[in-house]
Tab-separated table of C-alpha atoms in Angstrom:
chain	number	residue	atom	x	y	z
A	289	MET	CA	40.287	112.997	-15.726
A	290	SER	CA	41.039	113.691	-19.418
A	291	GLY	CA	40.839	116.473	-21.946
A	292	TYR	CA	44.219	118.010	-20.986
A	293	ILE	CA	45.579	120.890	-23.073
A	294	ASP	CA	49.366	120.764	-23.206
A	295	LEU	CA	51.126	123.863	-24.583
A	296	GLN	CA	54.515	122.296	-24.928
A	297	VAL	CA	55.157	118.955	-26.610
A	298	ASN	CA	58.411	118.459	-28.486
A	299	GLY	CA	57.594	114.773	-29.265
A	300	TYR	CA	56.350	111.558	-27.845
A	301	GLY	CA	56.521	107.825	-28.144
A	302	GLY	CA	59.704	107.794	-30.153
A	303	VAL	CA	58.656	110.579	-32.497
A	304	ASP	CA	60.596	113.799	-32.403
A	305	PHE	CA	58.769	116.790	-33.941
A	306	ASN	CA	62.236	118.513	-34.264
A	307	SER	CA	63.643	115.786	-36.497
A	308	ASP	CA	64.100	116.433	-40.185
A	309	ASP	CA	63.055	112.835	-40.777
A	310	VAL	CA	59.638	113.053	-39.009
A	311	SER	CA	56.718	112.401	-41.296
A	312	VAL	CA	53.167	113.827	-41.395
A	313	GLU	CA	51.820	110.368	-40.601
A	314	GLN	CA	54.024	110.064	-37.490
A	315	ILE	CA	52.945	113.524	-36.211
A	316	THR	CA	49.223	112.779	-36.652
A	317	GLY	CA	49.674	109.329	-35.190
A	318	ILE	CA	51.118	110.844	-32.032
A	319	ALA	CA	48.233	113.345	-31.909
A	320	GLU	CA	45.814	110.418	-31.942
A	321	ARG	CA	47.800	108.499	-29.354
A	322	LEU	CA	47.949	111.457	-26.961
A	323	CYS	CA	44.238	111.977	-27.344
A	324	GLN	CA	43.591	108.288	-26.417
A	325	GLU	CA	45.830	108.832	-23.373
A	326	GLY	CA	43.952	111.872	-22.171
A	327	THR	CA	45.566	114.885	-23.838
A	328	SER	CA	42.826	116.084	-26.181
A	329	LYS	CA	44.766	119.116	-27.503
A	330	PHE	CA	48.417	120.083	-27.629
A	331	LEU	CA	50.832	122.456	-29.291
A	332	PRO	CA	53.637	120.726	-31.132
A	333	THR	CA	56.767	122.621	-30.191
A	334	ILE	CA	59.641	123.463	-32.471
A	335	ILE	CA	62.803	124.581	-30.685
A	336	THR	CA	65.822	126.744	-31.589
A	337	ALA	CA	67.797	125.786	-34.750
A	338	ASP	CA	69.078	127.655	-37.771
A	339	LEU	CA	66.243	129.732	-39.077
A	340	ASP	CA	65.891	127.745	-42.317
A	341	VAL	CA	65.773	124.466	-40.357
A	342	MET	CA	63.121	125.820	-38.030
A	343	ILE	CA	61.050	127.025	-41.082
A	344	ARG	CA	61.246	123.514	-42.610
A	345	ARG	CA	60.251	121.817	-39.317
A	346	ILE	CA	57.427	124.261	-38.618
A	347	GLY	CA	56.208	123.677	-42.144
A	348	LYS	CA	56.057	119.890	-41.639
A	349	VAL	CA	53.989	120.314	-38.457
A	350	ALA	CA	51.611	122.776	-40.258
A	351	GLU	CA	51.257	120.121	-43.042
A	352	ALA	CA	50.301	117.540	-40.485
A	353	ILE	CA	47.830	119.826	-38.805
A	354	GLU	CA	46.168	120.546	-42.163
A	355	SER	CA	46.112	116.933	-43.176
A	356	SER	CA	42.707	116.207	-41.483
A	357	THR	CA	40.036	117.681	-39.357
A	358	ASN	CA	40.997	115.285	-36.605
A	359	ALA	CA	44.591	116.465	-36.678
A	360	ALA	CA	43.511	120.104	-36.652
A	361	ASP	CA	41.293	119.479	-33.603
A	362	ARG	CA	44.037	117.639	-31.748
A	363	MET	CA	46.751	120.248	-32.614
A	364	PRO	CA	45.072	123.682	-32.595
A	365	GLY	CA	48.371	125.444	-33.200
A	366	ILE	CA	52.182	125.437	-32.969
A	367	HIS	CA	54.539	126.574	-30.175
A	368	VAL	CA	57.709	128.178	-31.486
A	369	GLU	CA	60.304	128.191	-28.659
A	370	GLY	CA	63.270	130.228	-29.814
A	371	PRO	CA	65.440	131.218	-31.586
A	372	PHE	CA	65.158	134.647	-29.921
A	373	ILE	CA	66.413	133.399	-26.539
A	374	SER	CA	69.412	133.995	-24.281
A	375	SER	CA	72.696	132.642	-25.465
A	376	GLU	CA	74.131	132.573	-21.943
A	377	PRO	CA	75.058	129.081	-20.579
A	378	GLY	CA	72.342	127.738	-18.350
A	379	TYR	CA	69.727	130.185	-19.617
A	380	VAL	CA	69.890	128.754	-23.122
A	381	GLY	CA	69.162	125.333	-21.643
A	382	ALA	CA	69.389	122.498	-24.173
A	383	HIS	CA	68.959	124.820	-27.152
A	384	PRO	CA	72.034	125.260	-29.458
A	385	ILE	CA	73.796	128.471	-28.572
A	386	SER	CA	74.992	128.925	-32.120
A	387	ALA	CA	71.421	129.255	-33.420
A	388	THR	CA	70.222	131.916	-30.935
A	389	ARG	CA	69.731	135.373	-32.391
A	390	SER	CA	68.285	138.832	-31.808
A	391	ALA	CA	64.571	139.176	-32.448
A	392	THR	CA	63.529	140.827	-35.721
A	393	ILE	CA	60.074	141.185	-37.259
A	394	ASP	CA	61.417	139.894	-40.528
A	395	ALA	CA	62.749	136.662	-39.029
A	396	MET	CA	59.551	136.216	-36.976
A	397	ASP	CA	57.370	136.685	-40.042
A	398	ARG	CA	59.389	133.996	-41.879
A	399	LEU	CA	58.579	131.623	-39.000
A	400	LEU	CA	55.003	132.649	-39.021
A	401	ALA	CA	54.735	132.122	-42.777
A	402	ALA	CA	56.057	128.625	-42.401
A	403	GLY	CA	53.257	127.924	-39.905
A	404	ARG	CA	50.546	129.050	-42.345
A	405	GLY	CA	48.662	130.962	-39.637
A	406	LEU	CA	48.915	128.125	-37.112
A	407	VAL	CA	51.498	129.576	-34.736
A	408	ARG	CA	49.657	130.257	-31.519
A	409	LEU	CA	52.515	130.629	-29.032
A	410	VAL	CA	56.009	131.968	-29.218
A	411	THR	CA	58.653	131.854	-26.447
A	412	LEU	CA	61.437	134.515	-26.473
A	413	ALA	CA	63.759	136.070	-24.015
A	414	PRO	CA	62.623	139.703	-23.102
A	415	GLU	CA	66.187	140.915	-22.884
A	416	VAL	CA	67.316	140.049	-26.449
A	417	ASP	CA	67.425	142.934	-28.897
A	418	GLY	CA	64.066	143.566	-30.543
A	419	ALA	CA	62.028	141.449	-28.092
A	420	ALA	CA	59.538	144.109	-27.151
A	421	GLU	CA	58.921	145.059	-30.805
A	422	VAL	CA	58.442	141.424	-31.815
A	423	THR	CA	56.207	140.769	-28.829
A	424	ARG	CA	54.002	143.722	-29.837
A	425	HIS	CA	53.928	142.519	-33.427
A	426	LEU	CA	52.805	139.056	-32.286
A	427	ALA	CA	50.267	140.274	-29.744
A	428	ASN	CA	48.670	142.470	-32.396
A	429	GLN	CA	48.044	139.195	-34.324
A	430	ASN	CA	46.510	137.555	-31.244
A	431	ILE	CA	49.495	135.211	-30.952
A	432	THR	CA	50.398	134.506	-27.306
A	433	VAL	CA	53.856	135.496	-26.283
A	434	ALA	CA	55.870	133.869	-23.523
A	435	GLY	CA	59.160	134.796	-21.879
A	436	GLY	CA	61.559	132.004	-21.296
A	437	HIS	CA	65.229	130.844	-21.496
A	438	SER	CA	65.890	134.297	-20.171
A	439	ASN	CA	67.818	136.320	-17.683
A	440	ALA	CA	65.698	139.389	-18.159
A	441	SER	CA	65.824	142.217	-15.620
A	442	LEU	CA	62.692	143.273	-13.848
A	443	ASP	CA	62.483	146.341	-16.116
A	444	GLU	CA	62.912	144.132	-19.216
A	445	LEU	CA	60.144	141.840	-18.012
A	446	LYS	CA	57.847	144.732	-17.307
A	447	ALA	CA	58.458	146.307	-20.732
A	448	THR	CA	57.664	143.014	-22.504
A	449	ILE	CA	54.508	142.551	-20.402
A	450	ASP	CA	53.474	146.107	-21.454
A	451	ALA	CA	54.132	145.015	-25.093
A	452	GLY	CA	51.818	142.050	-24.717
A	453	MET	CA	53.690	139.146	-23.131
A	454	ALA	CA	51.203	136.934	-21.262
A	455	LEU	CA	53.164	133.840	-20.071
A	456	PHE	CA	56.493	132.730	-18.782
A	457	THR	CA	57.641	129.337	-19.991
A	458	HIS	CA	58.546	126.478	-17.533
A	459	LEU	CA	59.619	128.615	-14.601
A	460	GLY	CA	62.602	127.285	-12.657
A	461	ASN	CA	64.120	125.811	-15.842
A	462	GLY	CA	66.054	127.286	-18.712
A	463	CYS	CA	68.258	128.893	-16.088
A	464	PRO	CA	71.701	127.983	-14.498
A	465	VAL	CA	72.065	125.707	-11.500
A	466	THR	CA	73.889	128.535	-9.701
A	467	MET	CA	72.456	132.043	-9.634
A	468	HIS	CA	72.292	135.053	-7.361
A	469	ARG	CA	70.515	133.927	-4.205
A	470	HIS	CA	67.877	136.709	-4.365
A	471	ASP	CA	68.065	138.734	-7.552
A	472	ASN	CA	67.416	135.961	-10.113
A	473	VAL	CA	64.920	135.466	-12.906
A	474	ILE	CA	62.720	133.063	-10.883
A	475	ASN	CA	62.106	135.621	-8.178
A	476	ARG	CA	61.737	138.414	-10.765
A	477	VAL	CA	59.034	136.465	-12.597
A	478	LEU	CA	57.243	135.434	-9.377
A	479	SER	CA	57.133	139.153	-8.398
A	480	LEU	CA	55.089	139.703	-11.541
A	481	ALA	CA	52.823	136.650	-11.239
A	482	GLU	CA	49.745	138.857	-10.993
A	483	TYR	CA	50.333	139.908	-14.565
A	484	LEU	CA	51.632	136.655	-16.135
A	485	HIS	CA	50.543	133.136	-16.602
A	486	ILE	CA	53.363	130.834	-15.578
A	487	SER	CA	53.938	127.319	-16.851
A	488	LEU	CA	55.496	124.591	-14.733
A	489	ILE	CA	56.811	121.140	-15.542
A	490	ALA	CA	55.328	118.923	-12.763
A	491	ASP	CA	57.563	115.876	-12.919
A	492	GLY	CA	59.393	116.398	-9.626
A	493	HIS	CA	62.705	116.675	-11.496
A	494	HIS	CA	62.489	120.062	-13.206
A	495	VAL	CA	61.120	121.654	-10.034
A	496	PRO	CA	61.379	119.868	-6.638
A	497	TRP	CA	58.010	119.484	-4.940
A	498	PHE	CA	58.904	121.678	-2.030
A	499	ALA	CA	59.838	124.477	-4.455
A	500	MET	CA	56.718	123.812	-6.524
A	501	GLN	CA	54.675	124.299	-3.397
A	502	ASN	CA	56.423	127.649	-2.785
A	503	TYR	CA	55.784	128.751	-6.396
A	504	LEU	CA	52.123	127.833	-6.163
A	505	GLN	CA	51.634	129.926	-3.046
A	506	VAL	CA	52.720	133.018	-5.030
A	507	ILE	CA	51.147	132.366	-8.495
A	508	PRO	CA	47.423	133.105	-8.691
A	509	ASP	CA	45.522	129.884	-9.245
A	510	ARG	CA	44.140	131.322	-12.546
A	511	HIS	CA	47.643	131.809	-13.871
A	512	VAL	CA	49.048	128.323	-13.258
A	513	VAL	CA	49.632	126.284	-16.395
A	514	ILE	CA	51.058	122.682	-16.297
A	515	VAL	CA	53.001	121.547	-19.342
A	516	THR	CA	54.827	118.325	-19.981
A	517	ASP	CA	57.650	119.655	-22.275
A	518	ALA	CA	57.568	116.082	-23.494
A	519	ILE	CA	60.245	114.791	-25.825
A	520	SER	CA	60.327	111.614	-27.939
A	521	ALA	CA	61.338	109.643	-24.880
A	522	ALA	CA	58.009	110.294	-23.168
A	523	GLY	CA	55.919	107.084	-23.120
A	524	LEU	CA	59.035	104.922	-23.709
A	525	GLY	CA	60.932	104.782	-20.381
A	526	PRO	CA	64.757	104.824	-19.703
A	527	GLY	CA	67.235	104.833	-22.474
A	528	LYS	CA	68.837	107.206	-25.083
A	529	HIS	CA	66.550	109.197	-27.258
A	530	ARG	CA	66.709	112.050	-29.814
A	531	LEU	CA	65.719	115.639	-29.271
A	532	ALA	CA	66.451	117.653	-32.441
A	533	ASP	CA	70.205	117.377	-33.072
A	534	GLN	CA	71.251	115.845	-29.740
A	535	TRP	CA	70.922	112.680	-27.715
A	536	VAL	CA	69.033	112.755	-24.401
A	537	GLU	CA	69.541	110.164	-21.696
A	538	VAL	CA	66.527	109.222	-19.628
A	539	ASP	CA	67.392	107.574	-16.278
A	540	GLU	CA	65.393	105.089	-14.188
A	541	SER	CA	63.561	107.950	-12.478
A	542	LEU	CA	62.468	109.276	-15.861
A	543	ALA	CA	64.710	112.397	-15.608
A	544	ALA	CA	65.744	113.455	-19.122
A	545	TRP	CA	69.394	114.601	-19.179
A	546	GLY	CA	71.214	116.587	-21.855
A	547	GLN	CA	74.799	115.739	-22.868
A	548	GLY	CA	77.057	115.688	-19.862
A	549	ARG	CA	74.134	115.357	-17.422
A	550	LYS	CA	74.466	119.002	-16.482
A	551	GLN	CA	70.934	120.021	-17.377
A	552	PHE	CA	67.550	118.523	-18.216
A	553	ALA	CA	66.558	118.417	-21.842
A	554	GLY	CA	62.830	118.146	-22.081
A	555	CYS	CA	60.794	115.702	-20.091
A	556	ALA	CA	59.968	111.964	-20.291
A	557	THR	CA	56.892	112.158	-18.027
A	558	ASP	CA	53.441	112.278	-19.562
A	559	MET	CA	50.398	114.257	-18.368
A	560	ASN	CA	48.696	111.314	-16.667
A	561	GLN	CA	51.801	110.661	-14.641
A	562	MET	CA	52.057	114.381	-13.759
A	563	MET	CA	48.439	114.295	-12.494
A	564	ARG	CA	49.150	111.431	-10.180
A	565	LEU	CA	52.326	113.114	-8.941
A	566	MET	CA	50.553	116.381	-8.181
A	567	GLN	CA	47.889	114.619	-6.272
A	568	GLN	CA	50.394	112.684	-4.320
A	569	HIS	CA	52.929	115.482	-3.614
A	570	LEU	CA	50.731	118.546	-3.650
A	571	GLY	CA	47.376	117.168	-2.526
A	572	ALA	CA	45.836	118.935	-5.456
A	573	GLU	CA	42.033	118.394	-5.924
A	574	GLN	CA	40.548	117.437	-9.300
A	575	SER	CA	38.925	120.868	-9.699
A	576	THR	CA	42.316	122.554	-9.220
A	577	LEU	CA	44.091	120.212	-11.605
A	578	ARG	CA	41.432	120.837	-14.169
A	579	ARG	CA	42.111	124.592	-13.990
A	580	TRP	CA	45.846	124.068	-14.318
A	581	THR	CA	45.736	121.503	-17.182
A	582	ILE	CA	42.622	122.501	-19.143
A	583	GLU	CA	40.883	125.742	-18.265
A	584	ASN	CA	43.934	128.066	-17.860
A	585	PRO	CA	45.888	126.909	-20.908
A	586	ALA	CA	42.749	127.012	-22.990
A	587	ARG	CA	41.955	130.579	-21.991
A	588	LEU	CA	45.608	131.665	-22.570
A	589	ILE	CA	45.581	130.625	-26.225
A	590	GLY	CA	41.973	131.449	-26.929
A	591	LEU	CA	40.360	127.967	-26.927
A	592	SER	CA	36.863	127.204	-25.626
A	593	VAL	CA	36.456	124.162	-23.289
């Protein structure tokens, strides 16, 4: 199967979209390579950094998208993940704590302007100051809003859903290893799965397969979205690779570890590998995998398939 639509790609094949040195040619080259490998469309993802740095990086991706009709077809938009996320250790994940900030319409508009109308998806934490207002502002522009890197309460999640939030980003990740055994963000989000699409990284590392099976019993099939969260290491194998301003170590099992090996930092598994793993460990049928990797993500961001 091919034609995957991946809503979260930080880089691939040695190219890091969050590098200040990345070129338009490198970005469009990766778009072509991913298409040849089965991912027909994806959202280049820019993660938390100082606002001016994010603006510069978003602008470079927008330039790449606008460089040709092929590039625009391969990359139908940009995913901005941060900087309006939790600064709490664990919940912040591999994002730099120093660059996290409250959500304001002014800061959001600066990021949108850098994207030249191409930002299709924004991930923020519903509990940060201003999150509901920024969510409403984005939803009114038909930009999909996701919660993520968050320790939002049930009330905060509900308030942001009411404001227009439609997705929760990579459930089971962007949270601490140790949390309350019952009242935690994973269970809160699952309790609202009827109202939210939920993205999952299906590499067997970010979410163990037995937990993935549990999640999939709760999430309506129409709301499951598989993402790779791929970094520059994807497609290369074990070794040390860059993700924005940090080094990531990929081990022999293709788990991508941040500094100190305390948390994952993106993913080194591509969509074809994930498809094989889901067939093997979940027994997922082709029609189901098509919904999770093509139909559901397309509908979420307003694409036709």
